Coordinates of C-alpha atoms in Angstrom, one line a residue:
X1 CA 0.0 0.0 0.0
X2 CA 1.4 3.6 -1.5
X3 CA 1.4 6.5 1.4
X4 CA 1.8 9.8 0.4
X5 CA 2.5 13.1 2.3
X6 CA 3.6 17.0 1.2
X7 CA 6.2 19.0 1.8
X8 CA 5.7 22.9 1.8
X9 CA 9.4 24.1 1.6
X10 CA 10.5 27.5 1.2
X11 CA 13.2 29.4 -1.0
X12 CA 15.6 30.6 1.4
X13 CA 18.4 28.0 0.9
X14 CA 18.8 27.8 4.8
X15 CA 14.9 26.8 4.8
X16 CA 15.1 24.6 1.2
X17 CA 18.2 22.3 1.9
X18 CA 17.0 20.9 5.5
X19 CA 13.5 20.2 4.1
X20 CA 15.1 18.4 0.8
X21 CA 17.3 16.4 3.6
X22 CA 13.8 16.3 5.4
X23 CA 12.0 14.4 2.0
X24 CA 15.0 12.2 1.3
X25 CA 15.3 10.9 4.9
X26 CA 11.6 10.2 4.9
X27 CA 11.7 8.4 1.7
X28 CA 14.5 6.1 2.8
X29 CA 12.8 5.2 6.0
X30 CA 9.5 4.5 4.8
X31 CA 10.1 2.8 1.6
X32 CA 6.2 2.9 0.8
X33 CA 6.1 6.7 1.3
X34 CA 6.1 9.2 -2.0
X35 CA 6.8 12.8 -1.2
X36 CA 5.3 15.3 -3.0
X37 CA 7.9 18.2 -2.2
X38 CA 6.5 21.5 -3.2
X39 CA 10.2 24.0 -4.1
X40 CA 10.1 27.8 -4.8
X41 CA 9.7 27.3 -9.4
X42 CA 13.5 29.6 -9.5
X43 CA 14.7 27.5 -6.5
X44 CA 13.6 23.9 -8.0
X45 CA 16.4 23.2 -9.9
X46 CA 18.5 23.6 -6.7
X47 CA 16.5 21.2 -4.8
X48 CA 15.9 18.5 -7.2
X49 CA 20.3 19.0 -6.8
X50 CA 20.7 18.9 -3.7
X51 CA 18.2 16.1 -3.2
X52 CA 20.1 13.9 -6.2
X53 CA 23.2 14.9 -3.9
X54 CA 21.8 13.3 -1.0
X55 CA 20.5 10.1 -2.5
X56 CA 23.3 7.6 -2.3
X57 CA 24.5 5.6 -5.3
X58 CA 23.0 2.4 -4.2
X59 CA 19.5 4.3 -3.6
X60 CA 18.8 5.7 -7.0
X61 CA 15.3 4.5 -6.9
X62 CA 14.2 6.9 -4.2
X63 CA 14.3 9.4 -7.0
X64 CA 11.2 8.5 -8.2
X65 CA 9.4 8.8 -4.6
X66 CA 10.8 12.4 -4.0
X67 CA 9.0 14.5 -6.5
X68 CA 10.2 18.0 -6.7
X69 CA 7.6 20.1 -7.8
X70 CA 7.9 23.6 -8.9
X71 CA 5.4 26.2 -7.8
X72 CA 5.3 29.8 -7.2
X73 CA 7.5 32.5 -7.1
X74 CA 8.3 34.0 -4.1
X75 CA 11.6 36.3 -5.1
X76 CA 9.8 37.7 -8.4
X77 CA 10.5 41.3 -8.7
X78 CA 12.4 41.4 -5.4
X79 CA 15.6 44.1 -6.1
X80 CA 18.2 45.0 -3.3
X81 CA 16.8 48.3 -4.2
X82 CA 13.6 47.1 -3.9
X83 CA 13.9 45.6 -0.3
X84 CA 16.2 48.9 1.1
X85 CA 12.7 51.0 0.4
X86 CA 10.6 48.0 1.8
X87 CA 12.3 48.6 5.2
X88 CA 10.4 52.2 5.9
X89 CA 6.9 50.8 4.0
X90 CA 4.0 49.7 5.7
X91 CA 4.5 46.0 6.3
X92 CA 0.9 45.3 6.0
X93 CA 1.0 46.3 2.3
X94 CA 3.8 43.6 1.2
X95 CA 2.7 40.5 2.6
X96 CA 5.8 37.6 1.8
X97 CA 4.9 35.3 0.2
X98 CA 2.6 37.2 -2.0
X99 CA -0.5 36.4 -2.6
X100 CA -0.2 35.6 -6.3
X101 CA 2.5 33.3 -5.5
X102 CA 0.3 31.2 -3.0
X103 CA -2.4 30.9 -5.6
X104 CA 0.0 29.6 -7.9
X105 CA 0.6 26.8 -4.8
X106 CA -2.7 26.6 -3.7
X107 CA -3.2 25.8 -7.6
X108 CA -0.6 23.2 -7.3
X109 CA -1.6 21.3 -4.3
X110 CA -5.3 21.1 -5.6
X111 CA -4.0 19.0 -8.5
X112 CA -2.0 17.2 -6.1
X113 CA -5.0 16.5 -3.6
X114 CA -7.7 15.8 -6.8
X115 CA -5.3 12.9 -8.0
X116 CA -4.8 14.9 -11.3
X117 CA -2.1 15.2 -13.7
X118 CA -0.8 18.9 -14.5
X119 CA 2.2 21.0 -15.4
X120 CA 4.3 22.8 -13.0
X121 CA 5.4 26.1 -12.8
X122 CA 8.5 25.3 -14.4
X123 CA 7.1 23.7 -17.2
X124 CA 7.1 19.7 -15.9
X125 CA 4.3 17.5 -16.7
X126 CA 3.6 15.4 -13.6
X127 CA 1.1 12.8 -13.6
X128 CA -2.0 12.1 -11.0
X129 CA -1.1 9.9 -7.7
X130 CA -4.9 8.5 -6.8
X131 CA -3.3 7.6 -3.5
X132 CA -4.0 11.2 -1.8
X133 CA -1.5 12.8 0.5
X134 CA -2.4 11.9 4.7
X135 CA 0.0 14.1 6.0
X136 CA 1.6 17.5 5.6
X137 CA 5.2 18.9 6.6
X138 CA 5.3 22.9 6.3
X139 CA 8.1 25.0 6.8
X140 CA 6.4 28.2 8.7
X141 CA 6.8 30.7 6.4
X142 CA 4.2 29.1 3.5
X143 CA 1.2 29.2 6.4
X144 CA -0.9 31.1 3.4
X145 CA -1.1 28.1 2.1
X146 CA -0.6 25.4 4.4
X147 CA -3.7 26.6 7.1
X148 CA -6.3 26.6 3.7
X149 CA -4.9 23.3 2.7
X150 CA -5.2 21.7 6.3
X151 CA -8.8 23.8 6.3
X152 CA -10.1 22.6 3.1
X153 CA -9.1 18.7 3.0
X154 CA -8.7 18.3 7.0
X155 CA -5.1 17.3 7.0
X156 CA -3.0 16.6 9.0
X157 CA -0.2 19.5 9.4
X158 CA 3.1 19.8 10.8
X159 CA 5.3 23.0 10.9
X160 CA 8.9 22.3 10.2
X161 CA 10.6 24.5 12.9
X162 CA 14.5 25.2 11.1
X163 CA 16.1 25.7 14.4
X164 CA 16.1 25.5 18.1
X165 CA 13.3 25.1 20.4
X166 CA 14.0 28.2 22.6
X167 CA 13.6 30.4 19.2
X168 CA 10.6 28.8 18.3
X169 CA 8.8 29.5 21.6
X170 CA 11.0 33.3 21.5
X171 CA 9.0 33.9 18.2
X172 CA 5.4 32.3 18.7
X173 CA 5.2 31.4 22.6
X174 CA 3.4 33.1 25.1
X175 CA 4.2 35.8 26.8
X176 CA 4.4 34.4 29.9
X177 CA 6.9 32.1 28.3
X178 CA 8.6 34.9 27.0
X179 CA 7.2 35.4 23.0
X180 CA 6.7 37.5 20.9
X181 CA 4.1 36.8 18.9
X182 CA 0.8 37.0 21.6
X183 CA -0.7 40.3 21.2
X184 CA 1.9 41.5 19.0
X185 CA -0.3 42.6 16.3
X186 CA -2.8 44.0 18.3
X187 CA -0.1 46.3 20.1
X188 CA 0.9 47.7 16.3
X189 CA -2.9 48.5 15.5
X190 CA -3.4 50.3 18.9
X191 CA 0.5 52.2 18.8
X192 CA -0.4 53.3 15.4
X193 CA -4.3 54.5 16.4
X194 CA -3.0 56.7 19.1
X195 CA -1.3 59.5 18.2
X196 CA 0.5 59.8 21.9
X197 CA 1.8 56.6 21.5
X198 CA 2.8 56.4 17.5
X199 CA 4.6 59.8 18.4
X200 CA 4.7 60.4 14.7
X201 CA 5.5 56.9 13.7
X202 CA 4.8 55.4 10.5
X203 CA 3.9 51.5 10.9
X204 CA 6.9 50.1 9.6
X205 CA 8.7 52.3 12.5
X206 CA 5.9 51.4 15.1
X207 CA 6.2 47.2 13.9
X208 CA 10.0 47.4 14.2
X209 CA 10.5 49.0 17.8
X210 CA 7.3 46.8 18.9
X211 CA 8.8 43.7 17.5
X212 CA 12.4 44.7 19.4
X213 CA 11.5 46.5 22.3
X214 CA 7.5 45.6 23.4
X215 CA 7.7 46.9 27.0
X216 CA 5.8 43.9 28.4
X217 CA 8.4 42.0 30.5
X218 CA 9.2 42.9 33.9
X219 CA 13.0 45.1 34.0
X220 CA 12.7 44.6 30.2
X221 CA 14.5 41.0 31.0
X222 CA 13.3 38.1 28.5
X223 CA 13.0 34.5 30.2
X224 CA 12.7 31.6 27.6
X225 CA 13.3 28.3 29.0
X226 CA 16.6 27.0 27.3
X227 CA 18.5 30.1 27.2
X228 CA 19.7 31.9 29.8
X229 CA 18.0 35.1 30.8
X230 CA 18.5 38.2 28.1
X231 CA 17.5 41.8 28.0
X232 CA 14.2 42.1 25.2
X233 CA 16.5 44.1 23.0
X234 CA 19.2 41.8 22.3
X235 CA 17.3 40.2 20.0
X236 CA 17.7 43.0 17.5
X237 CA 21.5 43.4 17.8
X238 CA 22.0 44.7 14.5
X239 CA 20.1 47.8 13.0
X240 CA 18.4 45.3 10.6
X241 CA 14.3 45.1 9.8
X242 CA 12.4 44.1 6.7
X243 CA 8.5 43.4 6.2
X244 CA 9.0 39.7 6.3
X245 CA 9.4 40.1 10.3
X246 CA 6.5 41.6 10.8
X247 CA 4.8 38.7 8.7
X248 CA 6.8 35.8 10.7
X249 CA 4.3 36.7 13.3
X250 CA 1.5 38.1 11.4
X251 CA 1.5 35.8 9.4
X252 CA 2.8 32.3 11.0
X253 CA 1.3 32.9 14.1
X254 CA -2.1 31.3 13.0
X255 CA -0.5 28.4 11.2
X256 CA 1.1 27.6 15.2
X257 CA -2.0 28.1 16.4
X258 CA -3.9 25.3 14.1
X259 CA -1.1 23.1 13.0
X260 CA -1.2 19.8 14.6
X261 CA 2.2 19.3 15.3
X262 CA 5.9 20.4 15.4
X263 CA 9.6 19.1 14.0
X264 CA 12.5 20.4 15.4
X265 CA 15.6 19.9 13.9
X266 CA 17.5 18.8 17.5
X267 CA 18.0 16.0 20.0
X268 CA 16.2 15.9 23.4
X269 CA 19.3 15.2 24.8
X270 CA 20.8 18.7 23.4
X271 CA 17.8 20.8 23.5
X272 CA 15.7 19.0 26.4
X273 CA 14.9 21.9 28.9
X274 CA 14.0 23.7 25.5
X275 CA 12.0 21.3 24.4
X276 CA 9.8 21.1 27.8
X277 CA 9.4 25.0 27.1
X278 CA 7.9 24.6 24.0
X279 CA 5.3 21.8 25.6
X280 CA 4.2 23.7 28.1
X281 CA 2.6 26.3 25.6
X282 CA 2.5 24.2 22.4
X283 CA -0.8 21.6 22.3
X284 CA 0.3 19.6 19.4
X285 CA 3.1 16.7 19.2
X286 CA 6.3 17.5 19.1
X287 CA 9.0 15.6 17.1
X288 CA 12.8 15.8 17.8
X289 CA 14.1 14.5 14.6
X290 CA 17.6 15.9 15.0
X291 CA 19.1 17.7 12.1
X292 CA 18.3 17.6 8.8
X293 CA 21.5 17.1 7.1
X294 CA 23.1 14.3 4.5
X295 CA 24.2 10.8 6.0
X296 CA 27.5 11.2 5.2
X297 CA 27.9 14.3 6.7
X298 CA 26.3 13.2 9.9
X299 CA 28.9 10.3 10.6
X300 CA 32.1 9.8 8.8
X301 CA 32.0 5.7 8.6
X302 CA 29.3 6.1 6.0
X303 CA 30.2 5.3 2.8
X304 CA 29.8 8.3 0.6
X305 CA 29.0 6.2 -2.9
X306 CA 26.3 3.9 -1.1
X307 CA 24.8 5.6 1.5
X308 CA 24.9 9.2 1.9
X309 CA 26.4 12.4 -0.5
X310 CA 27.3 11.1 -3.6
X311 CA 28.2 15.0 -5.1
X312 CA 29.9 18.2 -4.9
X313 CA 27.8 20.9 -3.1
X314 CA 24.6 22.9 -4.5
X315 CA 26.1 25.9 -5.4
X316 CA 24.3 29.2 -4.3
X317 CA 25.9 32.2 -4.7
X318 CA 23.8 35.8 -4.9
X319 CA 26.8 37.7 -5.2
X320 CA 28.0 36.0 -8.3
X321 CA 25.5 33.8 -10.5
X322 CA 28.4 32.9 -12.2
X323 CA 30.5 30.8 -9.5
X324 CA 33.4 29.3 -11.3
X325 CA 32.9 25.7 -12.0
X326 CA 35.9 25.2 -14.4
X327 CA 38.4 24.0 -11.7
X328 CA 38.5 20.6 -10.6
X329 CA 39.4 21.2 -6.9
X330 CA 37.4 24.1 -5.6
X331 CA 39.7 27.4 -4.5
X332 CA 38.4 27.4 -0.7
X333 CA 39.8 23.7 -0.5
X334 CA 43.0 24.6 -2.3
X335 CA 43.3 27.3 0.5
X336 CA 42.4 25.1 3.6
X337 CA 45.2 22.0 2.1
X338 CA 47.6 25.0 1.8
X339 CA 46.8 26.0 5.7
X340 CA 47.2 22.3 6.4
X341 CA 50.1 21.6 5.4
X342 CA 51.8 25.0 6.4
X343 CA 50.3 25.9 10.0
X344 CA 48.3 22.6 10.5
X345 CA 45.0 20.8 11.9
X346 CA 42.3 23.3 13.3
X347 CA 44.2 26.4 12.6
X348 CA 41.7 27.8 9.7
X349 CA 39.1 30.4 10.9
X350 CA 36.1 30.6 8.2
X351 CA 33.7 33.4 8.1
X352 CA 30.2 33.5 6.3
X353 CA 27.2 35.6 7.1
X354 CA 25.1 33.8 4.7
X355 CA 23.0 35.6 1.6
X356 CA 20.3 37.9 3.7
X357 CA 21.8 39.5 6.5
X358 CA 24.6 41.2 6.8
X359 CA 26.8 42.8 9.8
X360 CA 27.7 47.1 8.9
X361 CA 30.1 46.7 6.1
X362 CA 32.7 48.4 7.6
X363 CA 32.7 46.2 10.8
X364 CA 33.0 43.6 9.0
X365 CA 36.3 45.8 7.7
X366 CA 37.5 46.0 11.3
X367 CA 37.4 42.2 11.6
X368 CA 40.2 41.5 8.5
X369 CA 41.8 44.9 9.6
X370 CA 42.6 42.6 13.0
X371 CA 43.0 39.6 10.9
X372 CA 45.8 41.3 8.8
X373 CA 47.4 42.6 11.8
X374 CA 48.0 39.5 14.8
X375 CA 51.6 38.9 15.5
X376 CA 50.7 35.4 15.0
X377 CA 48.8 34.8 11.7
X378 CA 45.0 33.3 12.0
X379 CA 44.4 32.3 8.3
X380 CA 40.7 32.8 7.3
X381 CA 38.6 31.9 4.4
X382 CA 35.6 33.8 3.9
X383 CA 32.7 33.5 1.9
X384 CA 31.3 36.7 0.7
X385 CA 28.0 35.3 -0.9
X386 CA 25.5 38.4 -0.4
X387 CA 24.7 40.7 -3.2
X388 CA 24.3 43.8 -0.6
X389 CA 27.9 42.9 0.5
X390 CA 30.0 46.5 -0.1
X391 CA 33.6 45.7 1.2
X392 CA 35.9 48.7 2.2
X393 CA 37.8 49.6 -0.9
X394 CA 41.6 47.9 -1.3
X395 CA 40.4 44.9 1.6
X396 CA 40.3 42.5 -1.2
X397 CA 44.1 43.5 -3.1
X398 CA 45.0 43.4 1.1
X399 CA 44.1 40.1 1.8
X400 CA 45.1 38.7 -1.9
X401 CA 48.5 40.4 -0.7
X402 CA 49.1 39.1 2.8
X403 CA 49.0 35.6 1.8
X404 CA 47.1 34.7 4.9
X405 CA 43.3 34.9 4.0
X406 CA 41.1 34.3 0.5
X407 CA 37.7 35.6 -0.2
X408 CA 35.2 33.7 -2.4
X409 CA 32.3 34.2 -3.5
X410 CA 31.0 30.9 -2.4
X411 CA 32.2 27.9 -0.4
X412 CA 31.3 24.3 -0.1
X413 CA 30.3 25.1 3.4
X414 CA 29.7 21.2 4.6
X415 CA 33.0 20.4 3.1
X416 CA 35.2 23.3 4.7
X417 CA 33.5 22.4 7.7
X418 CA 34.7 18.7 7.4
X419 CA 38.2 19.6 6.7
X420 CA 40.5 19.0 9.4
X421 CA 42.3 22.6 8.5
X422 CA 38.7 24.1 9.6
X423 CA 39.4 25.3 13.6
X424 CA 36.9 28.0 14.4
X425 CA 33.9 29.6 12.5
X426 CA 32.8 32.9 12.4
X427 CA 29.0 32.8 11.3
X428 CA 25.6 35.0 12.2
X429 CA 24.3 31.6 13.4
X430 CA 21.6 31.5 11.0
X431 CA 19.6 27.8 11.2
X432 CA 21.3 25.8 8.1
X433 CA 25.1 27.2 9.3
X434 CA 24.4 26.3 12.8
X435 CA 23.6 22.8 11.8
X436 CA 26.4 22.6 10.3
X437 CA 28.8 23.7 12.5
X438 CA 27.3 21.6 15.6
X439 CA 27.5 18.5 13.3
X440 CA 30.9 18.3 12.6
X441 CA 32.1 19.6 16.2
X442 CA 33.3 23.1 14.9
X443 CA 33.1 26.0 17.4
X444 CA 31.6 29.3 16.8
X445 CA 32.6 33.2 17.4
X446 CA 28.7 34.3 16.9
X447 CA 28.2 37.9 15.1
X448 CA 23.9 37.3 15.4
X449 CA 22.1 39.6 13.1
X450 CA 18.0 39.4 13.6
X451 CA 15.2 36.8 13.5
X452 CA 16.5 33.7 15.0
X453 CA 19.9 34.1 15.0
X454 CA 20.4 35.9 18.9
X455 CA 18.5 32.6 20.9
X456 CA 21.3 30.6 18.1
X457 CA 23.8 32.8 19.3
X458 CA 23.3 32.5 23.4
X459 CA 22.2 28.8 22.7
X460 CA 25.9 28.0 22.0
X461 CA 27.7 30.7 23.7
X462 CA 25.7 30.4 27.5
X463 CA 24.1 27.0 27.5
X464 CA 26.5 24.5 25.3
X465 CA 29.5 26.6 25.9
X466 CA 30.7 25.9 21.7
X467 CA 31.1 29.6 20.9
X468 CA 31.8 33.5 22.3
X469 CA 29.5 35.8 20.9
X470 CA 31.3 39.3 19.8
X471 CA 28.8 42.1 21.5
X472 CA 30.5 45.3 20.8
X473 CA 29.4 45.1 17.1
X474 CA 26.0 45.8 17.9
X475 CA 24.3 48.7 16.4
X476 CA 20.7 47.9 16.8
X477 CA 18.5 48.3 20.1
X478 CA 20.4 46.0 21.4
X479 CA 23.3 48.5 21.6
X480 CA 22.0 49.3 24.7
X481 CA 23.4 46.7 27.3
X482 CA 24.0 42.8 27.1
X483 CA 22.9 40.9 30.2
X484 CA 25.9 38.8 30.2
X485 CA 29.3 40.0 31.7
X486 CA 28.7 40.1 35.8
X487 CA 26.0 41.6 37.4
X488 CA 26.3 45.0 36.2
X489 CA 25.7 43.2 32.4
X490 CA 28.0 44.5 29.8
X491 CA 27.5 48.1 27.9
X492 CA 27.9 48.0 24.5
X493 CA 30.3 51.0 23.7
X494 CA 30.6 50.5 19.7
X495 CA 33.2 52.5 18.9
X496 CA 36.4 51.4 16.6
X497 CA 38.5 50.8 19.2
X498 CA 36.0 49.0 21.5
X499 CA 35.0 46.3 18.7
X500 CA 38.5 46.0 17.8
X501 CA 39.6 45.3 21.0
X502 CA 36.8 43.2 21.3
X503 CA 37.9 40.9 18.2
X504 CA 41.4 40.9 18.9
X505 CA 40.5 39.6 22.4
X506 CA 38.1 37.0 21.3
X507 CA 40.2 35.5 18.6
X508 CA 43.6 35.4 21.4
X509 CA 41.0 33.5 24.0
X510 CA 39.4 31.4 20.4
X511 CA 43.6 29.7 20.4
X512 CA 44.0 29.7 24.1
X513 CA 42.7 27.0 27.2
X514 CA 39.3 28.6 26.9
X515 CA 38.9 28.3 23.1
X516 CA 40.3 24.3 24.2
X517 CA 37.4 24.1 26.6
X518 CA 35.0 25.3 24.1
X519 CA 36.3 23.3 21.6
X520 CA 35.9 20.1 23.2
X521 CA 32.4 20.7 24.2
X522 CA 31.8 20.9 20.0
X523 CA 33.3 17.8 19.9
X524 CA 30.9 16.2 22.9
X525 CA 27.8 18.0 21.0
X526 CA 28.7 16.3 17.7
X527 CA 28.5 12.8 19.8
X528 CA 25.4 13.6 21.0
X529 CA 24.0 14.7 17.5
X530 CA 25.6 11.5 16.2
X531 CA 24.2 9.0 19.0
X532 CA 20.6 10.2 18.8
X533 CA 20.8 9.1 15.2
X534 CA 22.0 5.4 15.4
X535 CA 19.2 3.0 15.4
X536 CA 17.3 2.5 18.7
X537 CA 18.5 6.3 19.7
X538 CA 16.0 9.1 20.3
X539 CA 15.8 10.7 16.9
X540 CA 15.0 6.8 15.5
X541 CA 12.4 6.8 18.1
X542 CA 10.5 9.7 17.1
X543 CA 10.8 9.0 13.2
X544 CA 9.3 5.9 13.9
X545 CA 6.2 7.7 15.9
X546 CA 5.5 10.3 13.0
X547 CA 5.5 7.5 10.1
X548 CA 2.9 6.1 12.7
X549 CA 0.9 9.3 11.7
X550 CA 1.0 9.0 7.9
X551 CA -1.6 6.5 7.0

């Protein structure tokens, strides 16, 4: 008997590659179960990639249970000039995904759920399943479509969560467990209808502040179980706000409220007391099904050709469409077996900010500035992959110079991260990265710019004690004060002296007994990640309880 389910993925890469991990691990489990994965039509070609990349040599027939389907256009018409004027518009007015493009779903998954054969939004013919779907897996940010679909055929739905448990009940818990998301709306409407309170604010200033700094926690201290306390402004640590914030609770917030149950990409054993924070606002199930990442990647004594990655890394690269692909080993490898052999295991640091949000570009100056300047070189690879990425003028001839750094405009991120030259990463601790890092036992020096990326960042700073987080690059309202640092907290002074000193400090602690300490606790987290996936562990356990669900 056939079983089928849908995935609702979205296009941000850091969303798209878990969920195709997501469909292919599902596929090899239940070997009965076709997935019908629903991909972002520019973004599909990337995920039927990366899920061809996943499927091992030996598994080729799970190719034809893992059906990529193309549908909607989320990015259409989005400029970087474009989203720098969205940032002072009314929020309401540029709902993300558009409407049009969850029609052009919503058309999609009708065909799928009438059994009908139809033609994708990138041209493929696909033919009718009469076995319907009994299950859907929805990343959060397609809720237009997912709380219709759930509404309209009574399925099942799950939300796939990309991250941590703390952030999840951060963004959507209650108040009382220290969210954002109750009442949040409601606030907005009543700033903006009061002309005391709006003070001359337009919305978008109004959802912004409301959204970093609501005023409704006692001292102004946030307490999410999982984390260690935080003020409410050091979750906007970088000057940093588009509309799509203000629809991650406008608009996901319902689809929490009715889905039926939740995936998290973690362990219970590393995010337990998380975990229990989420249940004690949260009614549906909750799945830990550990991180959505290839086999191969996840534990080294898997063959690559059978069982897990069987090629190079998806490339994505918004800064350069055009990523050379004539070179048979990859430049940011080349570099890393040069470190190797001249300074030796653990001694690269990589730095990547992803593609969406950025650190002030001439921070980011001050970092190579104190790169290019230690006594004792720290060679660094980084991967400049953003579009809106400006660097200060001559950095690039000053690094190609020094012989001790390279800049690319894209890396294979799970193979630097693999490579015994890779010691330390600097990263804004977006989901996917994070993954990444705590998979393959690499610490962290944490530069968090928005969304979930401050619970990441305190995550493995305070509670798994993987990471330091730099603080005196903040330039949002979390410029203000950091909790951490002694009972006084620590005051975020911001100047070019104090985030220099600042980085310089960091990096001589990052090669020190502390960075050891730190280092070693990667290394215990990667066990953990690694045990909970071998048979009988916990993650087993719970993907044995959710194929109970799809009947």
């Amino acid at each position: 008997m056939v079983r089928h389910i849908i995935i609702l993925s979205f296009v941000a890469w850091g969303h798209m590659r878990p969920e195709c991990n997501l469909a292919v691990n599902l596929a090899r489990r239940f070997p009965d179960l076709i997935v019908s994965f629903i991909a972002d039509a520019d973004f599909q070609s990337n995920a039927q990639n990366e899920v061809n990349r996943i499927v091992g040599k030996d598994e080729k027939e799970l190719l034809s249970r893992v059906r990529v389907i193309a549908a909607g256009r989320a990015l259409e018409g989005i400029t970087l000039q474009l989203m720098a004027a969205a940032r002072t518009m009314d929020p309401r007015a540029s709902r993300w995904p558009s409407p049009v493009c969850t029609q052009a779903v919503q058309n999609i998954l009708d065909n799928i759920m009438g059994g009908k054969a139809f033609v994708d939004d990138s041209g493929t013919k696909w033919e009718g399943i009469t076995r319907k779907p009994s299950l859907v897996i929805s990343d959060m940010f397609m809720a237009d479509a997912a709380v219709p679909l759930k509404e309209k055929y009574q399925l099942p739905t799950y939300l796939f969560w990309v991250t941590i448990a703390s952030a999840f009940t951060r963004a959507f818990g209650t108040v009382a467990a220290g969210g954002q998301a109750e009442g949040y709306v409601e606030e907005c409407d009543a700033i903006e209808a009061d002309p005391e309170r709006a003070k001359g604010r337009g919305f978008a200033e109004i959802a912004k502040q409301t959204w970093a700094h609501s005023g409704r926690y006692a001292d102004d201290i946030v307490r999410v179980m999982g984390l260690k306390p935080s003020y409410e402004w050091e979750d906007f640590p970088q000057e940093f706000w588009i509309p799509a914030f203000y629809w991650a609770i406008a608009g996901c917030y319902p689809f929490v409220q009715k889905a039926d149950g939740l995936l998290l990409p973690t362990s219970l054993q590393l995010d337990k007391e998380g975990t229990e924070g989420v249940e004690e606002w949260f009614s549906g199930t909750i799945f830990s099904i550990g991180p959505q990442l290839p086999r191969s990647y996840l534990d080294s004594q898997i063959s690559v050709d059978s069982n897990g990655s069987s090629g190079a890394e998806v490339k994505i690269s918004y800064a350069n469409a055009n990523v050379d692909d004539s070179t048979e080993v990859d430049p940011s490898i080349a570099f890393l077996d040069e470190a190797l052999a001249k300074h030796g295991a653990g001694s690269v640091l990589y730095i990547s900010f992803g593609s969406a949000m950025l650190p002030k570009d001439t921070h980011i100056g001050y970092l190579f500035d104190v790169l290019l300047e230690l006594d004792e070189p720290f060679p660094f690879l980084f991967a400049a992959a953003s579009p809106a990425l400006q660097l200060p003028e001559g950095l690039a001839e000053r690094v190609a110079t020094s012989g001790h750094g390279l800049i690319v405009p894209w890396a294979p991120q799970q193979q630097v991260f693999q490579h015994p030259a890779a010691g330390w990463a600097v990263s804004h601790c977006g989901a996917g990265g994070l993954a990444e890092a705590l998979a393959q036992g690499m610490p962290l020096i944490t530069w968090p710019i928005a969304a979930d990326q401050p619970q990441n960042a305190r995550w493995v700073t305070e509670v798994l004690d993987t990471a330091f987080e730099l603080l005196q690059v903040r330039t949002g309202l979390g410029q203000k004060k950091a909790f951490r640092g002694g009972p006084e907290g620590t005051d975020i002074i911001g100047t070019e002296e104090a985030i220099k000193a600042e980085m310089r400090d960091v990096l001589k602690r990052a090669r020190g007994e502390e960075g050891k300490r730190k280092a070693a606790n990667a290394s215990k987290v990667k066990k953990m990640i690694h045990d909970a996936q071998m048979p009988g562990g916990q993650v087993d356990k719970h993907f044995e309880l959710l194929g109970k669900l799809i009947v």
